[in-house]
Amino acid sequence: MPFDPRNATPDQGTAFRTSRRTLLAGLAALPLLGAAAACGDDDSGSSGSDKVELSFFWWGAQARADLTEKALALYTSKHPNVTFKKTWQANQGYFDKLATLTAGGNAPDIFQIDDNYISEYASRGVTLDLTPYKESGKLDITKFPESLWKYGEVDGKLAGMAMGENTQGLVWNKTLLDKFKLPSPQTGMTWEAFIDWAATVSKTAKVPGTQDPSAVYQALWVYLRQNGGDLYKDGKLGFDETHINKWFTLWKTARDKGATPTPDIIHEGNATDISKQLVVTGKADTSWVWVNQMPELKKNTKDELGVMAYPGDPSAQWARASMYFSVFRGSPHKDAAVDVLNFLGNDPEAGKILGTDRGLPSNLDVRKLVADTVTDANMKQTITVQNDLGTKFGPSSPTVPPKGHSKVKTELIRIAEEVQYGRQTPEAGAAAFVTAAKAAIGQS
Amino acid sequence: MPVRPTAPRPPVPAAPRRGRAARRRREDLAGYIFLSPWLLGLLGITAIPMLISLYLSFTDYSPLISVTEANWVGLDNYRRMFTADPSYWHAVRVTVTFALIAVPLKLASALGVALLLNKALRGIALFRGLFYLPSLLGGSVALAIVWRSMFNREGAFNSLLSLFGVAGKPWVNDPTWALPTLMLLAIWQFGAPMVIFLAGLKQVPTELYEAASVDGAGAWRQFRHITLPMLSPVIFFNLVLETIHGFQGFTSAFVLSGGTGGPVDSTLMYTLDLYIKGFVELDMGYASAMAWVFLVVVGLITVVLFSTGRFWVHYSDSAEK
Amino acid sequence: MRSKVRLLALIVILAFVLYPLLWMVGTSLKSPEEIASNIGLIPRSWTPGNFAAGWSKFDIAFGRFFLNSAMVAGLTVVGNTISCLLAAYALGRLRFRLRGMWFAIMIGTLLLPGHVLIIPQYILFRTLGWVGGDWPYLPLLVPHFLATEAFFVFLMVQFMRGIPRELDEAAVIDGASPYSVFRHVILPLSRPALVTTAIFSFIWTWNDFFRQLVYLSDLKDYTAPVALTLFIDSTSESSVGPMFAMSLLSLVPVFLFFVAFQRLLVEGINTSGLKG
């Protein structure tokens, strides 16, 4: 675990600490004990006749809720002794609620989580270590791409089962390009060539060619990997000021060339909401998202959309877990919960029900099955592109981001915007970002 | 430091000594009986969480661990806040700016419109309701979307400005103007203190105005010598509460900036920074420290308000006439 | 003439104040593609279906969420008005030992930002066994019956101090106990304070998102503000049109409540009748 300066407390004297601990331990006789309450290997039998009710918490829209409920109902029909207490909501407030439930020792047996927080939850001992289940085969990940399931490992322990694969996807408005007889961008084109392409679009179609992705962390991530670095390496930052300076300067040039919109519109597009992406609001021709978000974007516009990898060498991209399912370490029904995970990730029928709503199915066999049966044209295109990109991925893929990753992301947005608004030079911004990122992950 | 907001006691009517003492005891008992639900709520529901959060402010507590596992760090959180966290002082500046400008303007609008609405007018009930509608929306996501759309580059506000030949700016997306846009959103919801002013205006006995008219006093004199003094307890209430709420402002900043305090932290209100530190970065010990600093500072401001209130707030339950 | 100027001023101010709301109405009638691109007031493609879509979007009709909200808000109003009035009478009217200290503490509870209290309160309520279960609304309602909202206590204190003390003293001279004074003097004259408290209690509870989110886990228990966010999952297709439609609908009960109650604010207080 990276050194955290906050733990370096001035020594107050061990005796003082111990006596307070004893006092607090007394109070802790109540369910003030939080996350790690029910440690131990108690379990009330999963494949027996004991009735088990598992609490299940996820975020998403109504569409995902329908699919998930169907899949869970399917499980119950096969294991009648297992029922579910389902809670779902939009992602606004989801992690706030999850943190509150965890603080109260009331975390759900199974919950959805993503790479923003999985390291945090895992390193604090909230998630169940799934490694033993993986080794024994109770949680079968053999059909998952290796880099995909490994993306769920925190400190060498499997903290969550990847529940969908995605990778970086550049989405552009094809209808607009066709209208002005402009070419589409191509996978593998260099960053500079892409910016020139965008500048041409701006001039010809009078719509900025691309959103400025200085603040988009996954774009920076790919760029770093293409230039000998990475976002994180062994729990530390994988980049230094030179990299960031080059990144910010690249996009300053792009802004000067007119390839991007004005800073205020860039700011609008920096929001992570799908509906605010510039490609659908018509304020730029290209947005920087994930491949599996293309069908969602399509629902917000009448125009035709295209999707491809980010510029540069596509081998720098990787199979990222769009989200995970994790089990609460204090759950009284661990075995049952893991069995449900195994079902949702590997069972072909469950896979067909869940479709590509959370990303491409992790299990490659299930993925093929889904790809063959899906009818929606945008979904088909997404699967094709993702699979095609999958063949281009390089051999090494990054590990899941460490604790503090969400702060690194927000600092990137803040500092990139400072540069975008012209309030800071790229060099100063680069220095500031490196300092802030180090502080965020607790690197000295 | 007991805060004494009361005016000097009225002279107690003459009564036999024994009766007075018995009455005093009875009033003591009655006081505590009437206060008992509040006391129960205080001890059972409010005080314990407040004390827990005070304790947590001296630890490195995160919601993901239990309270007992949190490590004691002493004043480290406070030290870090004051010396090692640039976003903290930035949030303080944003919040103070917001409170100093938005609160007086909101109160002035509320009082002004309340006075306009107080006289009999056809359809007055409807007017009151309509002015109050903005406050009903509270911190809804829908409202934030509306505000952002109205105040961006192509929004309605710029269309209005262009009618007057004024060049528009991308208000809500501009670091210099995002905070004023937020202030405008707060001021726009003046309906809430307006309703309180209206209620207070209704409490002014009408015979005072009648008597003053008979004596030949005009509208302005009536306002200065009847309305303002009689309304002063309510003005005081609104001033204190709107000030506290101004400093505490969270929801509007949260929804307008999408939870980021952006662009570039220009709308990073103190409680928004606190929320981010506590719930997004899961540094709840630090957030608790921020909360207690807030309590002390705003508490001091409130004490100042109460002290000055002694000079201009007129309570009918005092002997002055 | 002056009243015409007054009326004109009111209408102009009202136009500015209401424009954003009219925009909401317009948006609730736009189609999804138009919402992202068209920012004008009038929809190009009229989509009243947004209302129907919003109403029946979930397995449970939106009406159920309204009912839940109404129940929670209604009970909160009852709890707040009663308990805060009692506390205000004590802190604002009676004289007793340590009153000043309790008053200061009451004001103090107003000051602490709520976010740091959510987790300790959750732990507390869980210890008491109120979280979850068949009726999960306990943590949301019980505090209001114990005058924990200092805002209303303070509000009522200030209103009460506008009631002339001579009335109390007159009653006392006639032999009234503090309880009688409360019943016969203070209570009748507290109508503006009670009405204001009722209005604000209802509205704040109706719009209180986060605490309701934390304590409610079953879709069928959700209240309106929680349900409204279900329309906007930022990672997927957002149903902005139906969300706006339901937000507007959600305004209706609150607005009606306000209109109904604010009529009680109409009459001025004529104290001469009491002296007779």
PDB file of N, CA, C and O in Angstrom, chain B residues 227-257:
ATOM      1  N   THR B 227     -44.098  49.780  10.588  1.00  0.00           N
ATOM      2  CA  THR B 227     -43.768  48.531   9.902  1.00  0.00           C
ATOM      3  C   THR B 227     -42.390  48.014  10.309  1.00  0.00           C
ATOM      4  O   THR B 227     -42.247  46.883  10.763  1.00  0.00           O
ATOM      5  N   LEU B 228     -41.365  48.845  10.110  1.00  0.00           N
ATOM      6  CA  LEU B 228     -40.013  48.368  10.382  1.00  0.00           C
ATOM      7  C   LEU B 228     -39.822  47.876  11.815  1.00  0.00           C
ATOM      8  O   LEU B 228     -39.334  46.772  12.027  1.00  0.00           O
ATOM      9  N   PRO B 229     -40.197  48.680  12.818  1.00  0.00           N
ATOM     10  CA  PRO B 229     -39.985  48.165  14.181  1.00  0.00           C
ATOM     11  C   PRO B 229     -40.778  46.895  14.465  1.00  0.00           C
ATOM     12  O   PRO B 229     -40.263  45.957  15.049  1.00  0.00           O
ATOM     13  N   MET B 230     -42.073  46.901  14.035  1.00  0.00           N
ATOM     14  CA  MET B 230     -42.879  45.723  14.323  1.00  0.00           C
ATOM     15  C   MET B 230     -42.367  44.507  13.565  1.00  0.00           C
ATOM     16  O   MET B 230     -42.528  43.367  13.995  1.00  0.00           O
ATOM     17  N   LEU B 231     -41.756  44.755  12.418  1.00  0.00           N
ATOM     18  CA  LEU B 231     -41.265  43.658  11.605  1.00  0.00           C
ATOM     19  C   LEU B 231     -39.861  43.224  12.024  1.00  0.00           C
ATOM     20  O   LEU B 231     -39.360  42.201  11.579  1.00  0.00           O
ATOM     21  N   SER B 232     -39.234  44.028  12.894  1.00  0.00           N
ATOM     22  CA  SER B 232     -37.815  43.764  13.153  1.00  0.00           C
ATOM     23  C   SER B 232     -37.507  42.365  13.684  1.00  0.00           C
ATOM     24  O   SER B 232     -36.466  41.816  13.318  1.00  0.00           O
ATOM     25  N   PRO B 233     -38.350  41.759  14.499  1.00  0.00           N
ATOM     26  CA  PRO B 233     -37.996  40.381  14.892  1.00  0.00           C
ATOM     27  C   PRO B 233     -37.917  39.455  13.685  1.00  0.00           C
ATOM     28  O   PRO B 233     -37.050  38.579  13.625  1.00  0.00           O
ATOM     29  N   VAL B 234     -38.812  39.657  12.727  1.00  0.00           N
ATOM     30  CA  VAL B 234     -38.816  38.797  11.548  1.00  0.00           C
ATOM     31  C   VAL B 234     -37.652  39.149  10.635  1.00  0.00           C
ATOM     32  O   VAL B 234     -37.013  38.271  10.040  1.00  0.00           O
ATOM     33  N   ILE B 235     -37.361  40.446  10.522  1.00  0.00           N
ATOM     34  CA  ILE B 235     -36.197  40.838   9.727  1.00  0.00           C
ATOM     35  C   ILE B 235     -34.953  40.203  10.326  1.00  0.00           C
ATOM     36  O   ILE B 235     -34.095  39.667   9.618  1.00  0.00           O
ATOM     37  N   PHE B 236     -34.880  40.248  11.650  1.00  0.00           N
ATOM     38  CA  PHE B 236     -33.722  39.661  12.331  1.00  0.00           C
ATOM     39  C   PHE B 236     -33.634  38.172  12.032  1.00  0.00           C
ATOM     40  O   PHE B 236     -32.575  37.642  11.723  1.00  0.00           O
ATOM     41  N   PHE B 237     -34.772  37.504  12.146  1.00  0.00           N
ATOM     42  CA  PHE B 237     -34.785  36.071  11.868  1.00  0.00           C
ATOM     43  C   PHE B 237     -34.287  35.792  10.465  1.00  0.00           C
ATOM     44  O   PHE B 237     -33.423  34.942  10.242  1.00  0.00           O
ATOM     45  N   ASN B 238     -34.860  36.488   9.495  1.00  0.00           N
ATOM     46  CA  ASN B 238     -34.454  36.245   8.118  1.00  0.00           C
ATOM     47  C   ASN B 238     -32.986  36.565   7.914  1.00  0.00           C
ATOM     48  O   ASN B 238     -32.275  35.874   7.191  1.00  0.00           O
ATOM     49  N   LEU B 239     -32.511  37.628   8.553  1.00  0.00           N
ATOM     50  CA  LEU B 239     -31.104  37.992   8.401  1.00  0.00           C
ATOM     51  C   LEU B 239     -30.209  36.876   8.934  1.00  0.00           C
ATOM     52  O   LEU B 239     -29.275  36.436   8.265  1.00  0.00           O
ATOM     53  N   VAL B 240     -30.516  36.416  10.140  1.00  0.00           N
ATOM     54  CA  VAL B 240     -29.676  35.362  10.722  1.00  0.00           C
ATOM     55  C   VAL B 240     -29.749  34.090   9.891  1.00  0.00           C
ATOM     56  O   VAL B 240     -28.731  33.484   9.537  1.00  0.00           O
ATOM     57  N   LEU B 241     -30.958  33.670   9.572  1.00  0.00           N
ATOM     58  CA  LEU B 241     -31.098  32.401   8.851  1.00  0.00           C
ATOM     59  C   LEU B 241     -30.543  32.455   7.445  1.00  0.00           C
ATOM     60  O   LEU B 241     -29.874  31.537   6.987  1.00  0.00           O
ATOM     61  N   GLU B 242     -30.816  33.552   6.747  1.00  0.00           N
ATOM     62  CA  GLU B 242     -30.290  33.632   5.383  1.00  0.00           C
ATOM     63  C   GLU B 242     -28.781  33.721   5.387  1.00  0.00           C
ATOM     64  O   GLU B 242     -28.103  33.202   4.496  1.00  0.00           O
ATOM     65  N   THR B 243     -28.226  34.371   6.415  1.00  0.00           N
ATOM     66  CA  THR B 243     -26.763  34.416   6.509  1.00  0.00           C
ATOM     67  C   THR B 243     -26.216  33.012   6.733  1.00  0.00           C
ATOM     68  O   THR B 243     -25.294  32.573   6.045  1.00  0.00           O
ATOM     69  N   ILE B 244     -26.812  32.308   7.692  1.00  0.00           N
ATOM     70  CA  ILE B 244     -26.345  30.948   7.952  1.00  0.00           C
ATOM     71  C   ILE B 244     -26.516  30.085   6.702  1.00  0.00           C
ATOM     72  O   ILE B 244     -25.611  29.353   6.298  1.00  0.00           O
ATOM     73  N   HIS B 245     -27.677  30.186   6.074  1.00  0.00           N
ATOM     74  CA  HIS B 245     -27.909  29.394   4.874  1.00  0.00           C
ATOM     75  C   HIS B 245     -26.992  29.816   3.738  1.00  0.00           C
ATOM     76  O   HIS B 245     -26.574  28.992   2.936  1.00  0.00           O
ATOM     77  N   GLY B 246     -26.708  31.104   3.677  1.00  0.00           N
ATOM     78  CA  GLY B 246     -25.799  31.584   2.643  1.00  0.00           C
ATOM     79  C   GLY B 246     -24.435  30.934   2.779  1.00  0.00           C
ATOM     80  O   GLY B 246     -23.856  30.459   1.812  1.00  0.00           O
ATOM     81  N   PHE B 247     -23.938  30.898   4.001  1.00  0.00           N
ATOM     82  CA  PHE B 247     -22.649  30.250   4.211  1.00  0.00           C
ATOM     83  C   PHE B 247     -22.739  28.745   3.987  1.00  0.00           C
ATOM     84  O   PHE B 247     -21.795  28.121   3.537  1.00  0.00           O
ATOM     85  N   GLN B 248     -23.902  28.187   4.295  1.00  0.00           N
ATOM     86  CA  GLN B 248     -24.043  26.738   4.187  1.00  0.00           C
ATOM     87  C   GLN B 248     -24.413  26.276   2.793  1.00  0.00           C
ATOM     88  O   GLN B 248     -24.559  25.077   2.572  1.00  0.00           O
ATOM     89  N   GLY B 249     -24.619  27.200   1.876  1.00  0.00           N
ATOM     90  CA  GLY B 249     -25.173  26.887   0.567  1.00  0.00           C
ATOM     91  C   GLY B 249     -24.517  25.701  -0.106  1.00  0.00           C
ATOM     92  O   GLY B 249     -23.328  25.717  -0.408  1.00  0.00           O
ATOM     93  N   PHE B 250     -25.268  24.656  -0.351  1.00  0.00           N
ATOM     94  CA  PHE B 250     -24.702  23.459  -0.966  1.00  0.00           C
ATOM     95  C   PHE B 250     -25.436  23.067  -2.231  1.00  0.00           C
ATOM     96  O   PHE B 250     -24.842  22.943  -3.297  1.00  0.00           O
ATOM     97  N   THR B 251     -26.747  22.870  -2.090  1.00  0.00           N
ATOM     98  CA  THR B 251     -27.484  22.222  -3.166  1.00  0.00           C
ATOM     99  C   THR B 251     -27.390  22.944  -4.497  1.00  0.00           C
ATOM    100  O   THR B 251     -27.127  22.316  -5.521  1.00  0.00           O
ATOM    101  N   SER B 252     -27.581  24.245  -4.493  1.00  0.00           N
ATOM    102  CA  SER B 252     -27.536  24.960  -5.767  1.00  0.00           C
ATOM    103  C   SER B 252     -26.163  24.841  -6.405  1.00  0.00           C
ATOM    104  O   SER B 252     -26.057  24.585  -7.605  1.00  0.00           O
ATOM    105  N   ALA B 253     -25.114  25.008  -5.594  1.00  0.00           N
ATOM    106  CA  ALA B 253     -23.768  24.899  -6.151  1.00  0.00           C
ATOM    107  C   ALA B 253     -23.532  23.490  -6.670  1.00  0.00           C
ATOM    108  O   ALA B 253     -22.941  23.299  -7.735  1.00  0.00           O
ATOM    109  N   PHE B 254     -24.036  22.517  -5.944  1.00  0.00           N
ATOM    110  CA  PHE B 254     -23.834  21.132  -6.336  1.00  0.00           C
ATOM    111  C   PHE B 254     -24.483  20.829  -7.670  1.00  0.00           C
ATOM    112  O   PHE B 254     -23.860  20.287  -8.577  1.00  0.00           O
ATOM    113  N   VAL B 255     -25.748  21.188  -7.789  1.00  0.00           N
ATOM    114  CA  VAL B 255     -26.431  20.829  -9.030  1.00  0.00           C
ATOM    115  C   VAL B 255     -25.966  21.696 -10.185  1.00  0.00           C
ATOM    116  O   VAL B 255     -25.856  21.235 -11.317  1.00  0.00           O
ATOM    117  N   LEU B 256     -25.683  22.966  -9.936  1.00  0.00           N
ATOM    118  CA  LEU B 256     -25.292  23.834 -11.050  1.00  0.00           C
ATOM    119  C   LEU B 256     -23.941  23.427 -11.617  1.00  0.00           C
ATOM    120  O   LEU B 256     -23.706  23.512 -12.819  1.00  0.00           O
ATOM    121  N   SER B 257     -23.029  22.993 -10.755  1.00  0.00           N
ATOM    122  CA  SER B 257     -21.693  22.673 -11.253  1.00  0.00           C
ATOM    123  C   SER B 257     -21.523  21.182 -11.509  1.00  0.00           C
ATOM    124  O   SER B 257     -20.442  20.730 -11.834  1.00  0.00           O
TER     125      SER B 257
END
